[in-house]
Amino acid sequence: MSRSPVPQDVLELPAFAAIFLVLTVREGSEDAVREMLADAAGLTRSVGFREPEGNLSCVLGIGAGLWSRLYDLPAPIGLHPLPVFAGAVHTTVTTPGDLLVHLRARRADLCFELARQIVDSLDGAADVVDEVHGFRYFDERDLLGFVDGTENPSGVAAADAVTIGPEDPAYAGGSYLIVQKYLHDLQAWNALSVEEQEKAIGRRKLDDIELSEAVKPSNSHVALNTITGPDGEQRKILRDNMPFGTVGTREYGTYFAGYAATPEVIEQMLNNMFVGNPPGNHDRILDFSRPVTGGLFFIPTKDFLDDPPTAGSEVPDEESAPAEADGSLAIGSLRRSGTP
């Protein structure tokens, strides 16, 4: 049996700092991009070794539009452009993006240096179309003041939630990532009473306890983002949202980053939020928080990035289980249940 594929560092500890880069790739620059994808692990080691306790990590994603330009291979089953979810009041947006770079560390300077090295390596080949520098805000809260990520799975459940399995054996060990940049209307939000805010989120603000079913509104964020499968089990994703903002322009927001073994779970959440469940019953949080970007990316394994297979390569054994991500399955303090 062949060696199990090694996932990228999706299951990292919650970050103190993060940088998200979305890039578009210029025509004819595919070789340079493939070279960067193979070299990124080495860049990460070089930067991270200068401060080993900084826990620097890098996850790279590939968009649907770039896949066929890079590889003569069938696309992963779930890779497609992020659909638009249009409700009666609110609508998602889908913005250009061929590559997604997600950097995490305990120090912002580590993320910054690695981002600089990656972008320099793509000079003339790709253009950064969105860049967000996220930070940890007090006790895992977003800028709306609520703890974000409480229902994230941990341990084996987290790995199961984000890792592609035998349903797509050629890409087992990979994952999917949906990102969206949300901007908050903090003035309008802060004009609400705490009780009104709690009903919009579905949790108490101070102690992060979920509201009881008797008082939790059906259009609360928690209610509309609880997805149950045909077997009755709740379907989980791993959120790695980060707050961001600039005080000079008063632009404040949450960068949503949701990892999953299949994009259909997050897409169902987005449908519930924007179209409503039932239709018209949209997520109350959208009256104060609007998306300005959106994209879906496939997250290959480290093995794939290092040495991509070619057409006709042997398909991995379906019985092979993907390796754990650097043994870092303990997510630690559970994270956000915020947007979406």
XYZ file of C-alpha atoms in Angstrom:
340
model
C 0.000 0.000 0.000
C 1.367 3.407 -0.953
C 2.187 6.026 1.680
C -0.771 8.104 2.818
C -0.883 11.657 1.448
C 0.100 14.370 3.913
C -2.429 17.215 4.261
C -1.397 20.845 4.355
C -1.497 22.538 7.777
C -5.249 23.081 7.775
C -5.615 21.863 11.364
C -3.369 24.414 12.992
C -3.780 25.936 16.397
C -5.767 29.183 16.479
C -3.597 31.993 15.188
C -2.627 35.211 16.902
C -2.032 36.758 13.494
C -2.971 35.830 9.933
C -2.626 37.108 6.397
C -4.972 36.119 3.598
C -3.851 36.767 0.020
C -5.976 36.209 -3.084
C -4.086 36.357 -6.362
C -4.883 36.135 -10.033
C -2.379 34.447 -12.345
C -1.285 36.042 -15.591
C -1.615 34.044 -18.793
C 1.593 32.187 -19.607
C 2.786 32.203 -15.995
C 1.702 28.692 -15.099
C 5.241 27.314 -14.795
C 6.174 30.035 -12.311
C 3.085 29.252 -10.230
C 3.770 25.514 -10.174
C 7.325 26.299 -9.057
C 6.082 28.527 -6.249
C 3.592 25.904 -5.092
C 6.403 23.361 -4.847
C 8.788 25.803 -3.138
C 6.353 27.278 -0.595
C 7.080 24.606 2.008
C 10.767 25.472 1.867
C 10.034 29.194 2.154
C 7.841 28.505 5.172
C 10.599 26.487 6.855
C 13.190 29.185 6.139
C 11.094 31.990 7.608
C 9.651 29.937 10.455
C 13.003 28.531 11.593
C 14.078 32.052 12.576
C 11.400 31.929 15.300
C 10.381 28.279 15.857
C 8.008 29.160 18.673
C 6.085 31.403 16.310
C 4.159 28.432 14.813
C 4.251 29.833 11.299
C 2.145 27.866 8.833
C 1.068 28.264 5.233
C -1.915 26.814 3.383
C -2.220 27.211 -0.393
C -5.432 26.905 -2.389
C -6.150 26.672 -6.108
C -9.257 28.134 -7.744
C -11.383 26.425 -10.379
C -10.308 28.766 -13.160
C -6.630 27.993 -12.673
C -6.834 24.227 -12.266
C -6.920 23.241 -15.943
C -4.161 25.751 -16.703
C -1.819 24.103 -14.193
C -2.600 20.404 -14.446
C -3.578 17.900 -17.131
C -5.763 16.124 -14.617
C -9.485 15.852 -13.859
C -10.508 18.499 -11.355
C -11.349 17.520 -7.773
C -15.032 16.627 -7.469
C -15.973 19.692 -5.415
C -13.903 22.329 -7.209
C -16.063 24.887 -8.985
C -16.596 28.657 -8.962
C -18.387 29.766 -5.806
C -22.074 30.191 -6.705
C -23.950 33.393 -5.979
C -26.652 33.056 -3.324
C -29.288 35.699 -3.932
C -32.028 36.337 -1.445
C -34.796 38.876 -1.400
C -32.681 41.291 0.664
C -29.054 40.156 0.667
C -26.798 38.550 -1.952
C -23.326 37.005 -1.833
C -20.583 38.134 -4.173
C -18.032 36.065 -6.059
C -14.772 37.811 -6.843
C -11.761 36.856 -9.006
C -9.140 34.594 -7.481
C -6.832 31.879 -8.816
C -4.676 31.341 -5.738
C -5.362 31.655 -2.018
C -2.567 32.017 0.527
C -3.497 31.580 4.206
C -0.665 32.351 6.635
C -0.943 31.903 10.409
C 1.476 32.489 13.282
C 1.809 33.746 16.812
C 3.539 36.877 15.468
C 2.467 39.202 12.672
C 6.035 39.726 11.463
C 6.365 36.039 10.555
C 3.213 36.178 8.418
C 4.368 39.414 6.822
C 7.818 38.091 5.915
C 6.470 34.886 4.396
C 3.798 36.794 2.463
C 6.506 39.050 1.086
C 8.652 36.098 0.044
C 5.756 34.347 -1.692
C 4.632 37.445 -3.554
C 8.233 38.203 -4.584
C 8.531 34.684 -5.984
C 5.494 35.390 -8.171
C 6.711 38.774 -9.394
C 5.481 39.249 -12.952
C 3.421 36.060 -12.794
C 0.535 36.902 -10.462
C -1.206 39.908 -8.967
C -2.560 40.290 -5.437
C -6.224 41.281 -5.773
C -7.116 41.073 -2.092
C -4.969 41.232 1.044
C -6.253 41.046 4.607
C -4.175 41.159 7.784
C -6.135 39.554 10.610
C -5.498 39.640 14.335
C -6.741 37.924 17.476
C -9.140 40.200 19.284
C -9.363 39.729 23.040
C -10.809 36.341 24.073
C -11.471 34.960 20.573
C -14.107 37.613 19.840
C -14.967 39.225 16.557
C -15.419 42.966 16.199
C -19.136 42.543 16.853
C -18.097 41.567 20.382
C -19.077 37.872 20.305
C -16.862 34.814 20.712
C -16.337 33.359 17.248
C -15.808 29.655 16.524
C -17.239 28.005 19.587
C -18.637 25.025 17.684
C -15.468 24.183 15.807
C -14.718 20.454 15.983
C -11.455 19.228 17.480
C -9.255 16.161 17.249
C -10.447 13.350 15.002
C -13.759 15.123 14.404
C -11.909 18.120 12.985
C -9.869 15.944 10.652
C -13.020 14.161 9.489
C -14.757 17.491 8.868
C -12.052 18.936 6.618
C -10.361 15.981 4.916
C -11.369 14.513 1.569
C -11.657 10.736 1.845
C -12.320 7.790 -0.465
C -15.200 9.628 -2.178
C -12.500 11.303 -4.320
C -9.464 8.986 -4.014
C -7.248 10.910 -6.414
C -7.390 13.880 -4.024
C -7.743 12.129 -0.665
C -6.124 14.134 2.109
C -7.007 17.434 0.461
C -9.665 19.878 1.550
C -11.760 22.815 0.381
C -11.704 26.401 1.584
C -14.353 29.084 1.103
C -13.363 32.642 1.988
C -15.411 35.827 2.242
C -14.541 39.289 3.490
C -17.389 40.808 5.506
C -17.555 44.503 6.415
C -19.471 45.450 9.558
C -21.671 48.481 10.157
C -20.525 48.830 13.747
C -22.437 52.046 14.327
C -25.738 50.367 13.519
C -24.758 47.181 15.365
C -23.733 49.002 18.506
C -27.016 50.904 18.456
C -28.774 47.613 19.229
C -29.299 46.544 22.794
C -27.234 43.584 23.995
C -30.416 41.500 24.069
C -31.133 42.328 20.408
C -27.545 41.476 19.472
C -27.783 38.144 21.272
C -30.968 37.267 19.385
C -29.214 38.095 16.082
C -26.293 35.809 16.912
C -28.111 33.132 18.927
C -25.663 33.249 21.858
C -25.230 35.279 25.010
C -22.597 37.955 24.549
C -20.757 37.770 27.857
C -20.495 34.052 28.564
C -20.922 32.665 25.001
C -23.720 30.287 26.014
C -26.077 29.373 23.163
C -29.637 30.606 23.637
C -32.232 27.954 24.370
C -34.422 26.768 21.527
C -37.355 28.492 23.234
C -35.857 31.964 22.837
C -33.415 31.567 19.926
C -34.940 33.174 16.815
C -35.116 31.119 13.616
C -33.260 33.899 11.787
C -30.349 33.939 14.239
C -26.892 33.220 12.904
C -26.526 30.056 14.973
C -29.898 28.653 13.930
C -29.297 29.120 10.204
C -25.752 27.737 10.314
C -26.638 24.487 12.041
C -26.671 21.927 9.221
C -27.904 18.389 9.776
C -27.256 15.523 7.388
C -29.684 12.781 6.291
C -28.388 10.633 9.168
C -29.447 13.246 11.691
C -25.859 14.143 12.577
C -24.751 17.752 12.554
C -22.354 18.480 9.679
C -19.285 20.356 10.827
C -16.762 22.684 9.219
C -13.603 24.272 10.617
C -13.729 28.062 10.795
C -10.567 30.099 10.977
C -12.156 33.531 10.872
C -10.101 36.567 11.784
C -11.081 40.150 12.642
C -9.450 42.938 10.656
C -9.809 46.683 10.404
C -8.339 50.096 9.765
C -9.262 52.848 12.190
C -8.458 55.685 9.779
C -11.045 54.589 7.244
C -13.259 53.001 9.895
C -13.359 49.795 7.894
C -14.020 46.920 10.280
C -14.816 43.345 9.456
C -14.450 39.597 9.725
C -12.570 37.484 7.209
C -14.467 34.226 6.984
C -12.321 31.172 6.227
C -14.178 27.872 6.316
C -12.441 24.535 5.662
C -14.464 21.436 4.823
C -14.180 18.038 3.175
C -16.838 19.139 0.704
C -17.956 22.665 -0.173
C -21.611 21.663 -0.084
C -21.816 22.112 3.691
C -20.684 25.748 3.614
C -22.756 26.417 0.512
C -25.826 25.164 2.377
C -24.952 27.553 5.210
C -24.665 30.441 2.750
C -27.976 29.520 1.153
C -29.622 29.497 4.574
C -28.083 32.841 5.466
C -28.815 34.763 2.272
C -31.827 33.065 0.687
C -33.223 32.039 4.039
C -34.609 28.893 5.614
C -37.426 28.964 4.798
C -36.819 31.403 1.901
C -37.172 34.966 3.117
C -36.012 34.129 6.635
C -32.477 35.496 6.126
C -29.695 35.704 8.704
C -30.259 38.758 10.899
C -26.501 39.401 11.067
C -26.534 40.328 7.361
C -28.450 43.482 8.207
C -25.195 44.670 9.820
C -22.497 42.750 7.960
C -22.111 42.493 4.184
C -19.770 40.396 2.032
C -17.482 42.193 -0.402
C -15.454 39.212 -1.646
C -15.976 35.486 -2.064
C -14.167 32.472 -3.497
C -13.800 28.710 -3.333
C -10.432 26.936 -3.443
C -9.168 23.375 -3.457
C -6.440 22.645 -0.889
C -4.157 19.913 -2.257
C -1.999 17.730 -0.066
C 1.645 18.582 0.532
C 2.605 15.618 -1.646
C 0.564 16.960 -4.545
C 2.154 20.414 -4.321
C 5.631 18.955 -4.091
C 5.265 16.520 -6.980
C 1.964 16.763 -8.877
C 0.902 13.555 -10.626
C 0.404 13.498 -14.354
C -2.470 12.207 -16.430
C -2.619 8.426 -16.159
C -0.867 8.323 -12.784
C -1.900 5.553 -10.432
C -4.903 6.474 -8.291
C -4.174 6.130 -4.561
C -5.510 3.089 -2.748
C -9.001 3.891 -1.485
C -8.160 2.116 1.751
C -5.329 4.545 2.442
C -6.206 6.933 5.231
C -4.835 10.482 4.939
C -2.101 11.252 7.431
C -2.778 13.590 10.304
C -1.581 17.157 9.792
C 1.680 17.316 11.726
C -0.004 15.810 14.752
C -1.698 19.148 15.429
C -5.252 17.928 15.583
C -5.820 19.408 19.032
C -7.465 22.637 18.075
C -7.232 23.876 21.622
C -9.555 26.677 22.574
C -12.478 26.172 20.297
C -13.032 28.858 17.796
C -15.656 30.917 16.242
C -19.245 30.453 15.243
C -19.292 33.821 13.518
C -19.771 34.853 9.950
C -21.061 32.745 8.345
